[in-house]
mmCIF file of C-alpha atoms in Angstrom:
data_model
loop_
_atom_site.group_PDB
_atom_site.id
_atom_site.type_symbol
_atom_site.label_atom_id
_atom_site.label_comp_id
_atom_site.label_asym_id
_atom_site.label_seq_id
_atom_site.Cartn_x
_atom_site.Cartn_y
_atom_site.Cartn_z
ATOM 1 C CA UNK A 236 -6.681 6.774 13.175
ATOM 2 C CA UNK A 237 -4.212 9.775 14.722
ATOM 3 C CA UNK A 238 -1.447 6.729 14.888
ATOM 4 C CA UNK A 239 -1.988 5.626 12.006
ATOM 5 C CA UNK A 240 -1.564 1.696 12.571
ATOM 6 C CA UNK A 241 -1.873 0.666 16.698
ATOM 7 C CA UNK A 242 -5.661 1.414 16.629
ATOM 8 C CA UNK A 243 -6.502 0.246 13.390
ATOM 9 C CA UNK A 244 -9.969 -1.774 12.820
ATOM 10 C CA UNK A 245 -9.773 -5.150 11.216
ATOM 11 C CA UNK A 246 -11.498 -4.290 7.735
ATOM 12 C CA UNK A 247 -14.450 -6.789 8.890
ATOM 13 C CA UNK A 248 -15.214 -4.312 11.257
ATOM 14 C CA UNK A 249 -15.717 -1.334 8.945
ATOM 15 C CA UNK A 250 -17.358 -2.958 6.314
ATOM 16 C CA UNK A 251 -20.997 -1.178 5.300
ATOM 17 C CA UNK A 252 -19.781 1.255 6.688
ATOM 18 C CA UNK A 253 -21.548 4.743 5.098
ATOM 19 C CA UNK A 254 -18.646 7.816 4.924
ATOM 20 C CA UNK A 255 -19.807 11.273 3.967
ATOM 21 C CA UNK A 256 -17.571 14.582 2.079
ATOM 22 C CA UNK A 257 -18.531 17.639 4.571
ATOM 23 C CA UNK A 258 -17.501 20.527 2.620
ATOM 24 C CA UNK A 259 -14.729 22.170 5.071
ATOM 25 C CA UNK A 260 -16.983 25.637 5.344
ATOM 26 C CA UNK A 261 -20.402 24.093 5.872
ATOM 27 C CA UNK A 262 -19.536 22.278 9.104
ATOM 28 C CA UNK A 263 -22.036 22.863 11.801
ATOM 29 C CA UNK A 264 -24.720 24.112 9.527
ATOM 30 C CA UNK A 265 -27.538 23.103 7.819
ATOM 31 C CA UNK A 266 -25.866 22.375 4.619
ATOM 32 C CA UNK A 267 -23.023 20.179 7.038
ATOM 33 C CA UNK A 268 -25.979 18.395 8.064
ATOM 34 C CA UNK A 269 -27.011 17.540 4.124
ATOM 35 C CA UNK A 270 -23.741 16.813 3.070
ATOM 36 C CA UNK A 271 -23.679 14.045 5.775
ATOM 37 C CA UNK A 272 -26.643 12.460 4.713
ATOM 38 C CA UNK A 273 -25.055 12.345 1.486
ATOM 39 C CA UNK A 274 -23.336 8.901 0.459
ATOM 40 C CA UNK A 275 -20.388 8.899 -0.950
ATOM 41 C CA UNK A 276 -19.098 5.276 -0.866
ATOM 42 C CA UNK A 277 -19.450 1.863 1.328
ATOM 43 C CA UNK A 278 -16.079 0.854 2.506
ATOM 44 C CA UNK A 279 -15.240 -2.304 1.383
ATOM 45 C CA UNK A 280 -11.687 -2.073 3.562
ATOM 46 C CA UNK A 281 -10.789 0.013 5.990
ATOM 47 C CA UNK A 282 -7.903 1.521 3.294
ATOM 48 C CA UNK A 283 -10.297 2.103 0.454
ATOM 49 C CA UNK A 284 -11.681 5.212 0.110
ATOM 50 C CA UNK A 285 -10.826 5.846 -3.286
ATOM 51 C CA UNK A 286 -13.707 5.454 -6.441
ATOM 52 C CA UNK A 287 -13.014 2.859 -8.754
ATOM 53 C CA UNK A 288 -11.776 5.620 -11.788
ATOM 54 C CA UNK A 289 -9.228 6.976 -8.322
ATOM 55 C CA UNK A 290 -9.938 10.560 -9.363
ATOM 56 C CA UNK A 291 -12.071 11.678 -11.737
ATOM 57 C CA UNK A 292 -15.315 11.092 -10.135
ATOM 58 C CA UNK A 293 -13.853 12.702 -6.552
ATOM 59 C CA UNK A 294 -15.663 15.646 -5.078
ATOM 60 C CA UNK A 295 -13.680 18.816 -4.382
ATOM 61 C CA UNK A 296 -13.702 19.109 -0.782
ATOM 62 C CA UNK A 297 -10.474 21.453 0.396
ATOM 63 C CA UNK A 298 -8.153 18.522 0.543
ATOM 64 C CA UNK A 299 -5.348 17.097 -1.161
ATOM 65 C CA UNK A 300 -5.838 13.778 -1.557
ATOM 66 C CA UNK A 301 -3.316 10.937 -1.715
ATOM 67 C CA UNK A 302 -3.699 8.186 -4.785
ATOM 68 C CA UNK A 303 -0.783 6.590 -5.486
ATOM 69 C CA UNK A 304 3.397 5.760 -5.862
ATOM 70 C CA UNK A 305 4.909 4.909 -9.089
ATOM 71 C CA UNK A 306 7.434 2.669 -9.196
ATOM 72 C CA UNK A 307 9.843 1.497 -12.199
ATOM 73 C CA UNK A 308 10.487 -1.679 -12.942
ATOM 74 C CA UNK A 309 12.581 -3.955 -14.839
ATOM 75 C CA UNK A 310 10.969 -7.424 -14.325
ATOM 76 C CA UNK A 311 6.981 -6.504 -14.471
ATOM 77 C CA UNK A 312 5.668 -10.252 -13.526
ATOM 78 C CA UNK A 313 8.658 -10.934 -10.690
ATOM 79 C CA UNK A 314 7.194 -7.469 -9.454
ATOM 80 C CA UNK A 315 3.531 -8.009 -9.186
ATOM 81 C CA UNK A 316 4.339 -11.761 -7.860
ATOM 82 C CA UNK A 317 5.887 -9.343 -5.168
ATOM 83 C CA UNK A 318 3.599 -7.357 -4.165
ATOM 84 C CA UNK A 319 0.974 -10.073 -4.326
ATOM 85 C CA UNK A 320 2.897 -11.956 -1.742
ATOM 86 C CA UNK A 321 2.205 -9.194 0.688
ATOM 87 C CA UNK A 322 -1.534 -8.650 -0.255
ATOM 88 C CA UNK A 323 -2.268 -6.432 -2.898
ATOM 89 C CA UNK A 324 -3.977 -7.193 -5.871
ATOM 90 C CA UNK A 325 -4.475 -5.579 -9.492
ATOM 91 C CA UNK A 326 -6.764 -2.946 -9.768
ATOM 92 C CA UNK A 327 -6.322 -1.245 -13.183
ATOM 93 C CA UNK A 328 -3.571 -1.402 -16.380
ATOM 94 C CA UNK A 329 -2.532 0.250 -19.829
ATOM 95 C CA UNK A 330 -1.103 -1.262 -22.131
ATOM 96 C CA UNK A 331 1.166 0.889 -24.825
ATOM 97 C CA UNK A 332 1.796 0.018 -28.017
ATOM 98 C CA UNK A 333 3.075 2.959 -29.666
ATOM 99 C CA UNK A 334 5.058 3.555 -26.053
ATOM 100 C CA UNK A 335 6.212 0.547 -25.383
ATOM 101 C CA UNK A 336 5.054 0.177 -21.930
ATOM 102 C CA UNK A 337 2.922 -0.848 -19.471
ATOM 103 C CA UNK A 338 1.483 0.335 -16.605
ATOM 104 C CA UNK A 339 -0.415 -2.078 -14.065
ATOM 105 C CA UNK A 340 -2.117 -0.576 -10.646
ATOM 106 C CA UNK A 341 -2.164 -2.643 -7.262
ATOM 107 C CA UNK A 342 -3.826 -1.691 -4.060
ATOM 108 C CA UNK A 343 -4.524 -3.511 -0.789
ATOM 109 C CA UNK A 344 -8.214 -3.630 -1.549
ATOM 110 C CA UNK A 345 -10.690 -1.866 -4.295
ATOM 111 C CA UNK A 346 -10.435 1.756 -3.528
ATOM 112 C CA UNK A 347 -6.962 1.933 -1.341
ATOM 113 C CA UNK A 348 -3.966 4.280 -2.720
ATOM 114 C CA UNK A 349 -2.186 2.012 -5.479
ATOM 115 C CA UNK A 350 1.194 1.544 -6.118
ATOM 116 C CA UNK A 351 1.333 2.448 -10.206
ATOM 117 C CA UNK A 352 4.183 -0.173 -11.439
ATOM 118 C CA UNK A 353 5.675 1.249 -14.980
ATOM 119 C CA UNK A 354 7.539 -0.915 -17.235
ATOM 120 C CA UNK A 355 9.118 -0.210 -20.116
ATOM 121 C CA UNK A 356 9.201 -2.655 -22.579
ATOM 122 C CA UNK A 357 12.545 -4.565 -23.395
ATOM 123 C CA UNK A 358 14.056 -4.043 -19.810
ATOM 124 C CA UNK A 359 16.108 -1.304 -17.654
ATOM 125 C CA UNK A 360 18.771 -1.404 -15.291
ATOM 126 C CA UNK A 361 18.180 0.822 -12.451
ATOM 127 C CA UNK A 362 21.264 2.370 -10.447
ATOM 128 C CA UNK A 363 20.298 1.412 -6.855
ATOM 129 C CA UNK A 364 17.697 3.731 -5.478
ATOM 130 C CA UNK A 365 18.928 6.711 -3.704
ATOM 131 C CA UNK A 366 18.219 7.042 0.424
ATOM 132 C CA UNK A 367 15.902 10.026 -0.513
ATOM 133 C CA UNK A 368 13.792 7.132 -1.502
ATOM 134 C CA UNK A 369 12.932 5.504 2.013
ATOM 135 C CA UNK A 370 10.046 2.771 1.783
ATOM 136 C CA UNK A 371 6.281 1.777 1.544
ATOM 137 C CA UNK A 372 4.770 0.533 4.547
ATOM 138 C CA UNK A 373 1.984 -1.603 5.146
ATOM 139 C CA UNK A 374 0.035 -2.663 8.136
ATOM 140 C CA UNK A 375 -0.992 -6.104 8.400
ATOM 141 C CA UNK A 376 -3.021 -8.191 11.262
ATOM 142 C CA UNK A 377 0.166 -10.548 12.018
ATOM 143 C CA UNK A 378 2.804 -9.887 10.593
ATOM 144 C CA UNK A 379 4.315 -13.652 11.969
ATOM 145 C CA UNK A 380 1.802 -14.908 9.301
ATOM 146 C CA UNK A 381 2.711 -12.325 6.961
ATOM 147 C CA UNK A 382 6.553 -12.969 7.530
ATOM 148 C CA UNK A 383 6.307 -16.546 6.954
ATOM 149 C CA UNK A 384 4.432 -16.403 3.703
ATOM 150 C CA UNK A 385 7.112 -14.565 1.945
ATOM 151 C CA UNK A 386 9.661 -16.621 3.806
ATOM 152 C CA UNK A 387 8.391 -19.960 2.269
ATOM 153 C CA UNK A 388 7.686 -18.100 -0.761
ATOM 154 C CA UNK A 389 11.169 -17.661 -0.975
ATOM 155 C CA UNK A 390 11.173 -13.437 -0.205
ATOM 156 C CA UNK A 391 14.242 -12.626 1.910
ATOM 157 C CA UNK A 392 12.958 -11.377 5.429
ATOM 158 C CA UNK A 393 15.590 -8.193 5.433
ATOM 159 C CA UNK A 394 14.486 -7.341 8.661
ATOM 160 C CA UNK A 395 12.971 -9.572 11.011
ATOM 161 C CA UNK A 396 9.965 -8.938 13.125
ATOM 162 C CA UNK A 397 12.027 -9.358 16.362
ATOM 163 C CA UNK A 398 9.702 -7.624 18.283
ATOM 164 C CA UNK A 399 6.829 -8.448 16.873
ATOM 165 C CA UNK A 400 5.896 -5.234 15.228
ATOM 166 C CA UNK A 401 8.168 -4.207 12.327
ATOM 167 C CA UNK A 402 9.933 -6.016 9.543
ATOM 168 C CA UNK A 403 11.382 -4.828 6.068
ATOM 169 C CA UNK A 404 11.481 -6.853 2.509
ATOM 170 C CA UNK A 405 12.890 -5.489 -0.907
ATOM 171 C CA UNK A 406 11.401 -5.622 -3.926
ATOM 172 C CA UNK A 407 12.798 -7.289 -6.819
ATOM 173 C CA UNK A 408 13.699 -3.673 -7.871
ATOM 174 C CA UNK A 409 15.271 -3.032 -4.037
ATOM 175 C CA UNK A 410 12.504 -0.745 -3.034
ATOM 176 C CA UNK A 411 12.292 -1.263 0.672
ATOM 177 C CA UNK A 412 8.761 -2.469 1.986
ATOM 178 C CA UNK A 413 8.093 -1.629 5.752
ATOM 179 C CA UNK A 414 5.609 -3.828 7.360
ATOM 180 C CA UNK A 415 3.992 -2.921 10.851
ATOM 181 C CA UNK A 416 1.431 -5.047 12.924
ATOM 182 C CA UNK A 417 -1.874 -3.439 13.735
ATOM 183 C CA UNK A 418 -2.576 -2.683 17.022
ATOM 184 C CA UNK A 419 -0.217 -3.784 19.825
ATOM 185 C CA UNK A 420 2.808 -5.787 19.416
ATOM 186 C CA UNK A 421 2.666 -9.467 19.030
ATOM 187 C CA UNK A 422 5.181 -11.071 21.893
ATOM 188 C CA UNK A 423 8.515 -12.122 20.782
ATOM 189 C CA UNK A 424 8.333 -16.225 19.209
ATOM 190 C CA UNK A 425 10.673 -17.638 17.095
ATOM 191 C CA UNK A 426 11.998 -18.165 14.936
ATOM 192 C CA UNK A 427 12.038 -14.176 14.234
ATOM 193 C CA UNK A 428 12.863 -13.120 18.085
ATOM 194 C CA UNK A 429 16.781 -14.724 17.163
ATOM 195 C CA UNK A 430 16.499 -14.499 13.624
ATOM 196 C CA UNK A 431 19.192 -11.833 11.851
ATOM 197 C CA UNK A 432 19.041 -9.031 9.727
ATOM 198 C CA UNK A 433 19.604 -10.022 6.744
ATOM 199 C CA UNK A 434 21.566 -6.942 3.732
ATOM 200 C CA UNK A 435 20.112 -4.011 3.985
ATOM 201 C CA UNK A 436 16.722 -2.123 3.750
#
């Protein structure tokens, strides 16, 4: 939606759902009226709408469109236990022999912009990211659910969701993961309406 995250549907509510390409000059015509009836994918999440090879099977259709963040990391499996705390799952990966390194793909559902995780085999030390490098966000039907998961799956809460929309976590790597409720606001309950920040973010 135009906010991005308040109005969001639950995924259960856009599933089946039928979305055609309209090729940007044909709207209002015949051919508009074609390219609608065309089908282009079911939406298994209300974030997919990616094919399963991301990009090679997309139509052109004026756009630019957005498929993914890569992200270096030093500790590949502390990483993906990470980001599978929060919800996404492993979608793709390439292994390197002759590299040395590995590249594994998560998403929030089949078809939703990945993050691309690269490791290099034997281990890096990264200086600590730079602010031109702000943060990921997610949306997420409660984030008091959400929140607590990684809190008893021993994630530090960086920012707690005080108000019952917005928190922030790091990444083993200290990339900073925002995390906004869908829709409205949840009201304040503890123990995250008195509960500190926590570093930073």
């Amino acid at each position: 939606p135009a906010d991005t995250y308040t109005t969001t549907m639950s995924a259960a509510s856009t599933r089946g759902v039928v979305f055609a390409k309209v090729p940007p000059l044909a709207r209002s015509t015949s051919h508009a009226r074609a390219a609608r009836a065309k089908t282009v994918f079911a939406m298994s999440s209300i974030s997919s709408y990616l094919p399963a090879d991301t990009y090679n099977s997309l139509e052109k259709d004026g756009d630019l469109t957005f498929l993914h963040t890569m992200l270096r990391v030093d500790d590949l499996d502390a990483t993906m236990a990470f980001f599978s705390a929060l919800g996404l799952q492993e979608t793709r990966r390439k292994e390197s022999d002759t590299g040395k390194f590995s590249l594994v793909f998560m998403a929030s559902a089949p078809g939703a912009p990945e993050i691309e995780l690269t490791h290099n085999w034997g281990g890096e030390t990264f200086a600590k990211p730079s602010r031109s490098m702000g943060h990921l966000a997610y949306a997420t039907d409660d984030i008091y659910a959400l929140c607590q998961k990684l809190h008893d799956g021993g994630i530090t809460i960086n920012r707690p969701p005080r108000d019952g929309k917005m928190a922030f976590v790091k990444s083993p790597d200290g990339i900073s993961v925002e995390l906004l409720q869908k829709g409205a606001p949840l009201p304040p309950a503890e123990p995250w309406a008195s509960a500190e920040n926590v570093g930073e973010w």
